[in-house]
Amino acid sequence: MEKITVIKGFKDILPEDTPNWCRVESIARLVFSSYGFREIRVPIMEKTELFKRSIGETTDIVEKEMYTFCDRDEELLTLRPEATASVIRAYIEHNMFSAEQVTRLFTLGPMFRRERPQKGRFRQFHQIDVELFGDDKPQSDVEVILMLVHFLESCGLTQLALEINSLGCKACRPAFSKAVVDYLKGSEKELCPDCQRRMITNPLRVFDCKVESCISIIAHAPRILDYLCTGCEDHFAAVKSYLNDLHVKYEVNSAMVRGLDYYVRTAFEVKSGALGAQNSLAGGGRYDGLVSDLGGPDVAGIGFGIGFERLLTCLPDLEKSKYRTDLFIAALGQRAQKIGFMLACQLRRAGITAAMDYSDKSLKSQMKRADKLNSSYTLIFGDKEIDEKRLELRNMNTKNQQVLPLDNLLDSIINIIKER
RNA sequence: GUGGGUGUAGCUCAGUUGGUUAGAGUGCCGGGUUGUGGCCCCGGAGGCCGAGGGUUCAAAUCCCUUCACUCACCCCA
C-alpha cells in the first residue's frame, strides 16, 4: 500500500515542538495586551475578491500564489495569503470603527501561498499579525514598530536589523515612479531580464534586485525620500525623531519597497542573518486608504506581520520538549495491575501526571520506562506488598524509597507530589 | 515556473576501481540468576539501497527517465 504524505510545503508541528509555539504565542499575547491590542480570530478562507482588491491584482501573490477554488455554488474562494485583508473585512463588517476612534487588533494563524518551498518559506506558514486602525499620526507608527521590537526582544532575539523607509503617498509616489523609469531607460540594456520586465510592471521592485550589475545601476537611481510631499516628509521625520528619542536602532533603507500594493508612507522590515536567503522576519507598514477601498470609512491603518516559523528558527535556545511525569506506577502481577490502573485513573483526575504500563512486564523493563518518561516518583508493588498493605515509593532522583500504607494511598501520593 | 544538491535501517550517515549474505552509531525490544532506571556488556527485531527502465556474467555503485526532499532564483513573513 502506498503511503500518503503531507502536501508539498505543508508541515506537521510535532509534540516536541508545540511547546515552543505555545511559548511564543503567549509572549505575543502578553506584550500586545500591554499596548492595548486585543485578539481577533478570522476565517482562513475568504471570497477571492477581498484579496484581489486589497493586495492588488498585479502582485505576485494574487497573480500566481493564491490557493483559489470554486465552491459548489460556483463562488470563488481563496485560502488567505495574509491576514490584513480579513481583519479589515471584519473591522468593517462589525462596525468596529463606530465603537471606538482607534482600534487595535492582532491575530495569529496559518496563511497559504503556493510558492516553491525553500528555507524559511512554506506553502502553509504562520503569521502573527497586528493592525491599528483610526490613527494617522506618526506616534502610531512608532507605537507599532516599538511593540514589534519589544515583542521580538521578549522572545529572546538579539541582533535584529530594523529597516524603515517612506513609500510616499498617492500624491507623491507617481512622480517618483516616473523618475525611476526615466532613469532606468538610460541603462536599460545593462539591466537583468527580470528588471527590464519590472520597469513596465512595477518599477519600484527594481530596488529589490540582487543582481550585481543592477545593484550598481540602482545605487545612483533617484531616491523616494527626495520626492516626498511635505506631508509625507513631516510624517517620516517625526517617526525617525521618536525612534531616536526611544533609542530604537534602525537603518533608513530607501531601496526598501514592499510587495503589497496597499502600503503608503512608513514601511518597515526586521531582518535576521540566521535565516538564509529569506531573511525577512517581519514586515509591515501604513495603509491609509485601504479600509475605504474595501468599502469601509476613510480611516487610517498601520500593521505588520511576523513570520512565525522564521521567528522560531531565529530563537537561540530552542529545546525539544521532553516527557515529564509525576508518578510512574510499576505494578507486578494481575492484582497489582488492577489496583495500579484504578490509581492511575484517579491520580490523573486529580491533575497528576501518572503513567503505567498496561502489560505486565518485568520490573526492570517498567523501571526503564519510568526513567524514559522522566518520572519523579515510581510506585512499586506486587502481591507481597498488597498482602502486607505496604507499597514502595521510590524517589527517582534521590533513589530513596519510602513505604506507603495501602489505606489512603491516593491522598498520601497526592500530598507527596504536590509538596514538591 | 527555472536552476543546483541529496535520496541506503525509525533517526544521523558509511559503503573502495561494479564482485559473495548491505554496515556503523543512535533509537526501539529483550537479557546480564528470584522484583529496582540512567553507565557498561550481550542478544534481537528493523532495508525491494526513492521508483521504473537499460548496460553487464554481476549494479546501492555506471547510463536514461521519473518522483520526493532540499537550497537558490522569482517573490515574500
mmCIF file of C-alpha atoms in Angstrom, chain A residues 134-308:
data_model
loop_
_atom_site.group_PDB
_atom_site.id
_atom_site.type_symbol
_atom_site.label_atom_id
_atom_site.label_comp_id
_atom_site.label_asym_id
_atom_site.label_seq_id
_atom_site.Cartn_x
_atom_site.Cartn_y
_atom_site.Cartn_z
ATOM 1 C CA GLY A 134 -8.145 55.007 13.057
ATOM 2 C CA ASP A 135 -4.952 56.941 13.682
ATOM 3 C CA ASP A 136 -2.741 58.551 11.066
ATOM 4 C CA LYS A 137 -0.327 60.211 13.493
ATOM 5 C CA PRO A 138 3.354 59.243 13.432
ATOM 6 C CA GLN A 139 3.041 58.167 17.066
ATOM 7 C CA SER A 140 1.004 55.164 15.982
ATOM 8 C CA ASP A 141 3.734 54.172 13.522
ATOM 9 C CA VAL A 142 6.205 54.396 16.351
ATOM 10 C CA GLU A 143 3.975 52.537 18.781
ATOM 11 C CA VAL A 144 3.583 49.654 16.389
ATOM 12 C CA ILE A 145 7.276 49.473 15.481
ATOM 13 C CA LEU A 146 8.260 49.679 19.115
ATOM 14 C CA MET A 147 5.846 46.912 20.002
ATOM 15 C CA LEU A 148 7.322 44.714 17.293
ATOM 16 C CA VAL A 149 10.840 45.257 18.593
ATOM 17 C CA HIS A 150 9.675 44.793 22.182
ATOM 18 C CA PHE A 151 7.994 41.516 21.278
ATOM 19 C CA LEU A 152 10.984 40.129 19.361
ATOM 20 C CA GLU A 153 13.306 41.010 22.214
ATOM 21 C CA SER A 154 10.931 39.381 24.695
ATOM 22 C CA CYS A 155 11.227 36.194 22.670
ATOM 23 C CA GLY A 156 14.966 36.305 23.234
ATOM 24 C CA LEU A 157 16.095 37.622 19.879
ATOM 25 C CA THR A 158 19.203 39.710 19.593
ATOM 26 C CA GLN A 159 20.996 41.301 16.678
ATOM 27 C CA LEU A 160 17.907 42.413 14.870
ATOM 28 C CA ALA A 161 18.158 44.758 11.932
ATOM 29 C CA LEU A 162 15.253 47.173 11.701
ATOM 30 C CA GLU A 163 14.922 48.978 8.409
ATOM 31 C CA ILE A 164 12.469 51.746 7.721
ATOM 32 C CA ASN A 165 11.523 53.767 4.713
ATOM 33 C CA SER A 166 8.789 56.009 3.453
ATOM 34 C CA LEU A 167 6.996 54.978 0.295
ATOM 35 C CA GLY A 168 5.238 58.267 -0.187
ATOM 36 C CA CYS A 169 1.529 58.543 -0.776
ATOM 37 C CA LYS A 170 -0.922 58.720 -3.649
ATOM 38 C CA ALA A 171 0.119 62.344 -4.133
ATOM 39 C CA CYS A 172 3.880 61.974 -4.386
ATOM 40 C CA ARG A 173 4.634 58.384 -5.411
ATOM 41 C CA PRO A 174 3.599 58.609 -9.082
ATOM 42 C CA ALA A 175 6.205 61.302 -9.724
ATOM 43 C CA PHE A 176 8.860 59.145 -8.162
ATOM 44 C CA SER A 177 7.866 56.084 -10.196
ATOM 45 C CA LYS A 178 8.165 58.113 -13.337
ATOM 46 C CA ALA A 179 11.575 59.427 -12.310
ATOM 47 C CA VAL A 180 12.818 55.874 -11.717
ATOM 48 C CA VAL A 181 11.602 54.697 -15.103
ATOM 49 C CA ASP A 182 13.202 57.679 -16.793
ATOM 50 C CA TYR A 183 16.480 56.984 -15.023
ATOM 51 C CA LEU A 184 16.467 53.286 -15.885
ATOM 52 C CA LYS A 185 15.748 53.931 -19.535
ATOM 53 C CA GLY A 186 19.279 55.281 -19.831
ATOM 54 C CA SER A 187 20.845 51.950 -18.931
ATOM 55 C CA GLU A 188 18.054 49.606 -19.886
ATOM 56 C CA LYS A 189 20.294 47.186 -21.752
ATOM 57 C CA GLU A 190 22.538 46.588 -18.763
ATOM 58 C CA LEU A 191 19.658 45.511 -16.559
ATOM 59 C CA CYS A 192 18.897 41.847 -15.984
ATOM 60 C CA PRO A 193 15.859 40.492 -17.882
ATOM 61 C CA ASP A 194 13.807 40.482 -14.687
ATOM 62 C CA CYS A 195 14.426 44.155 -14.105
ATOM 63 C CA GLN A 196 13.612 45.023 -17.699
ATOM 64 C CA ARG A 197 10.268 43.393 -17.128
ATOM 65 C CA ARG A 198 9.804 45.137 -13.753
ATOM 66 C CA MET A 199 10.320 48.520 -15.374
ATOM 67 C CA ILE A 200 6.950 48.036 -17.004
ATOM 68 C CA THR A 201 5.024 46.063 -14.389
ATOM 69 C CA ASN A 202 6.185 47.568 -11.101
ATOM 70 C CA PRO A 203 9.217 49.874 -11.394
ATOM 71 C CA LEU A 204 9.845 50.158 -7.654
ATOM 72 C CA ARG A 205 10.570 46.432 -7.471
ATOM 73 C CA VAL A 206 13.835 47.032 -9.296
ATOM 74 C CA PHE A 207 15.176 48.149 -5.932
ATOM 75 C CA ASP A 208 14.791 44.580 -4.653
ATOM 76 C CA CYS A 209 17.050 43.059 -7.298
ATOM 77 C CA LYS A 210 20.118 41.184 -6.113
ATOM 78 C CA VAL A 211 21.941 41.002 -9.421
ATOM 79 C CA GLU A 212 25.352 42.671 -9.148
ATOM 80 C CA SER A 213 25.025 44.874 -12.244
ATOM 81 C CA CYS A 214 21.539 46.024 -11.340
ATOM 82 C CA ILE A 215 22.617 46.929 -7.820
ATOM 83 C CA SER A 216 25.286 49.292 -9.134
ATOM 84 C CA ILE A 217 22.841 50.943 -11.509
ATOM 85 C CA ILE A 218 20.218 51.320 -8.797
ATOM 86 C CA ALA A 219 22.774 52.773 -6.409
ATOM 87 C CA HIS A 220 22.549 56.037 -8.298
ATOM 88 C CA ALA A 221 18.844 55.924 -9.040
ATOM 89 C CA PRO A 222 16.502 58.602 -7.704
ATOM 90 C CA ARG A 223 15.573 58.130 -4.064
ATOM 91 C CA ILE A 224 11.969 58.121 -2.947
ATOM 92 C CA LEU A 225 12.932 60.261 0.012
ATOM 93 C CA ASP A 226 13.792 63.128 -2.332
ATOM 94 C CA TYR A 227 10.335 63.020 -3.856
ATOM 95 C CA LEU A 228 8.178 63.012 -0.724
ATOM 96 C CA CYS A 229 5.480 65.639 -0.439
ATOM 97 C CA THR A 230 5.547 67.914 2.596
ATOM 98 C CA GLY A 231 3.007 65.782 4.461
ATOM 99 C CA CYS A 232 4.946 62.568 3.932
ATOM 100 C CA GLU A 233 8.240 64.229 4.711
ATOM 101 C CA ASP A 234 6.998 65.635 8.018
ATOM 102 C CA HIS A 235 5.451 62.331 8.936
ATOM 103 C CA PHE A 236 8.633 60.397 8.239
ATOM 104 C CA ALA A 237 10.759 62.946 10.109
ATOM 105 C CA ALA A 238 8.514 62.627 13.153
ATOM 106 C CA VAL A 239 8.715 58.829 13.091
ATOM 107 C CA LYS A 240 12.506 58.925 12.968
ATOM 108 C CA SER A 241 12.680 61.526 15.687
ATOM 109 C CA TYR A 242 10.537 59.488 18.074
ATOM 110 C CA LEU A 243 12.511 56.337 17.342
ATOM 111 C CA ASN A 244 15.716 58.220 18.140
ATOM 112 C CA ASP A 245 14.280 59.521 21.394
ATOM 113 C CA LEU A 246 13.273 55.972 22.332
ATOM 114 C CA HIS A 247 16.734 54.640 21.440
ATOM 115 C CA VAL A 248 15.315 52.219 18.901
ATOM 116 C CA LYS A 249 18.062 51.363 16.465
ATOM 117 C CA TYR A 250 17.155 51.434 12.795
ATOM 118 C CA GLU A 251 18.540 51.998 9.335
ATOM 119 C CA VAL A 252 16.789 54.050 6.715
ATOM 120 C CA ASN A 253 16.746 51.890 3.617
ATOM 121 C CA SER A 254 15.498 53.995 0.772
ATOM 122 C CA ALA A 255 15.638 50.969 -1.508
ATOM 123 C CA MET A 256 13.127 49.023 0.556
ATOM 124 C CA VAL A 257 9.894 48.598 -1.324
ATOM 125 C CA ARG A 258 7.232 46.191 -0.300
ATOM 126 C CA GLY A 259 5.390 43.674 -2.381
ATOM 127 C CA LEU A 260 1.860 44.547 -1.438
ATOM 128 C CA ASP A 261 0.364 47.458 -3.320
ATOM 129 C CA TYR A 262 -1.511 48.981 -0.427
ATOM 130 C CA TYR A 263 1.408 50.388 1.554
ATOM 131 C CA VAL A 264 1.884 54.149 1.828
ATOM 132 C CA ARG A 265 4.245 56.300 3.871
ATOM 133 C CA THR A 266 6.028 54.309 6.583
ATOM 134 C CA ALA A 267 7.203 50.824 5.653
ATOM 135 C CA PHE A 268 9.434 48.716 7.841
ATOM 136 C CA GLU A 269 11.079 45.357 7.968
ATOM 137 C CA VAL A 270 13.057 43.352 10.500
ATOM 138 C CA LYS A 271 15.775 41.091 9.134
ATOM 139 C CA SER A 272 17.936 38.437 10.677
ATOM 140 C CA GLY A 273 21.135 36.833 9.498
ATOM 141 C CA ALA A 274 20.072 33.462 10.893
ATOM 142 C CA LEU A 275 17.530 32.898 8.168
ATOM 143 C CA GLY A 276 19.264 32.270 4.848
ATOM 144 C CA ALA A 277 18.051 33.940 1.696
ATOM 145 C CA GLN A 278 14.570 34.585 3.049
ATOM 146 C CA ASN A 279 15.923 36.843 5.754
ATOM 147 C CA SER A 280 12.867 38.961 6.405
ATOM 148 C CA LEU A 281 11.467 38.099 9.792
ATOM 149 C CA ALA A 282 8.709 40.656 9.995
ATOM 150 C CA GLY A 283 7.406 43.404 7.817
ATOM 151 C CA GLY A 284 4.669 45.924 7.617
ATOM 152 C CA GLY A 285 3.669 49.475 7.012
ATOM 153 C CA ARG A 286 0.980 52.059 6.780
ATOM 154 C CA TYR A 287 -2.048 51.554 4.557
ATOM 155 C CA ASP A 288 -4.189 54.680 4.807
ATOM 156 C CA GLY A 289 -6.913 54.416 2.222
ATOM 157 C CA LEU A 290 -7.185 50.650 2.171
ATOM 158 C CA VAL A 291 -10.124 50.474 4.560
ATOM 159 C CA SER A 292 -12.181 52.777 2.379
ATOM 160 C CA ASP A 293 -11.079 50.880 -0.733
ATOM 161 C CA LEU A 294 -12.682 47.836 0.846
ATOM 162 C CA GLY A 295 -15.945 49.618 1.456
ATOM 163 C CA GLY A 296 -15.352 50.987 4.944
ATOM 164 C CA PRO A 297 -14.995 54.500 6.287
ATOM 165 C CA ASP A 298 -11.964 56.591 5.427
ATOM 166 C CA VAL A 299 -9.796 55.622 8.370
ATOM 167 C CA ALA A 300 -6.035 55.254 8.521
ATOM 168 C CA GLY A 301 -4.329 51.952 9.226
ATOM 169 C CA ILE A 302 -0.931 50.521 10.002
ATOM 170 C CA GLY A 303 0.153 46.999 10.759
ATOM 171 C CA PHE A 304 2.731 44.280 10.388
ATOM 172 C CA GLY A 305 3.114 40.547 10.057
ATOM 173 C CA ILE A 306 5.666 38.315 11.719
ATOM 174 C CA GLY A 307 6.719 35.032 10.141
ATOM 175 C CA PHE A 308 6.196 32.502 12.904
#
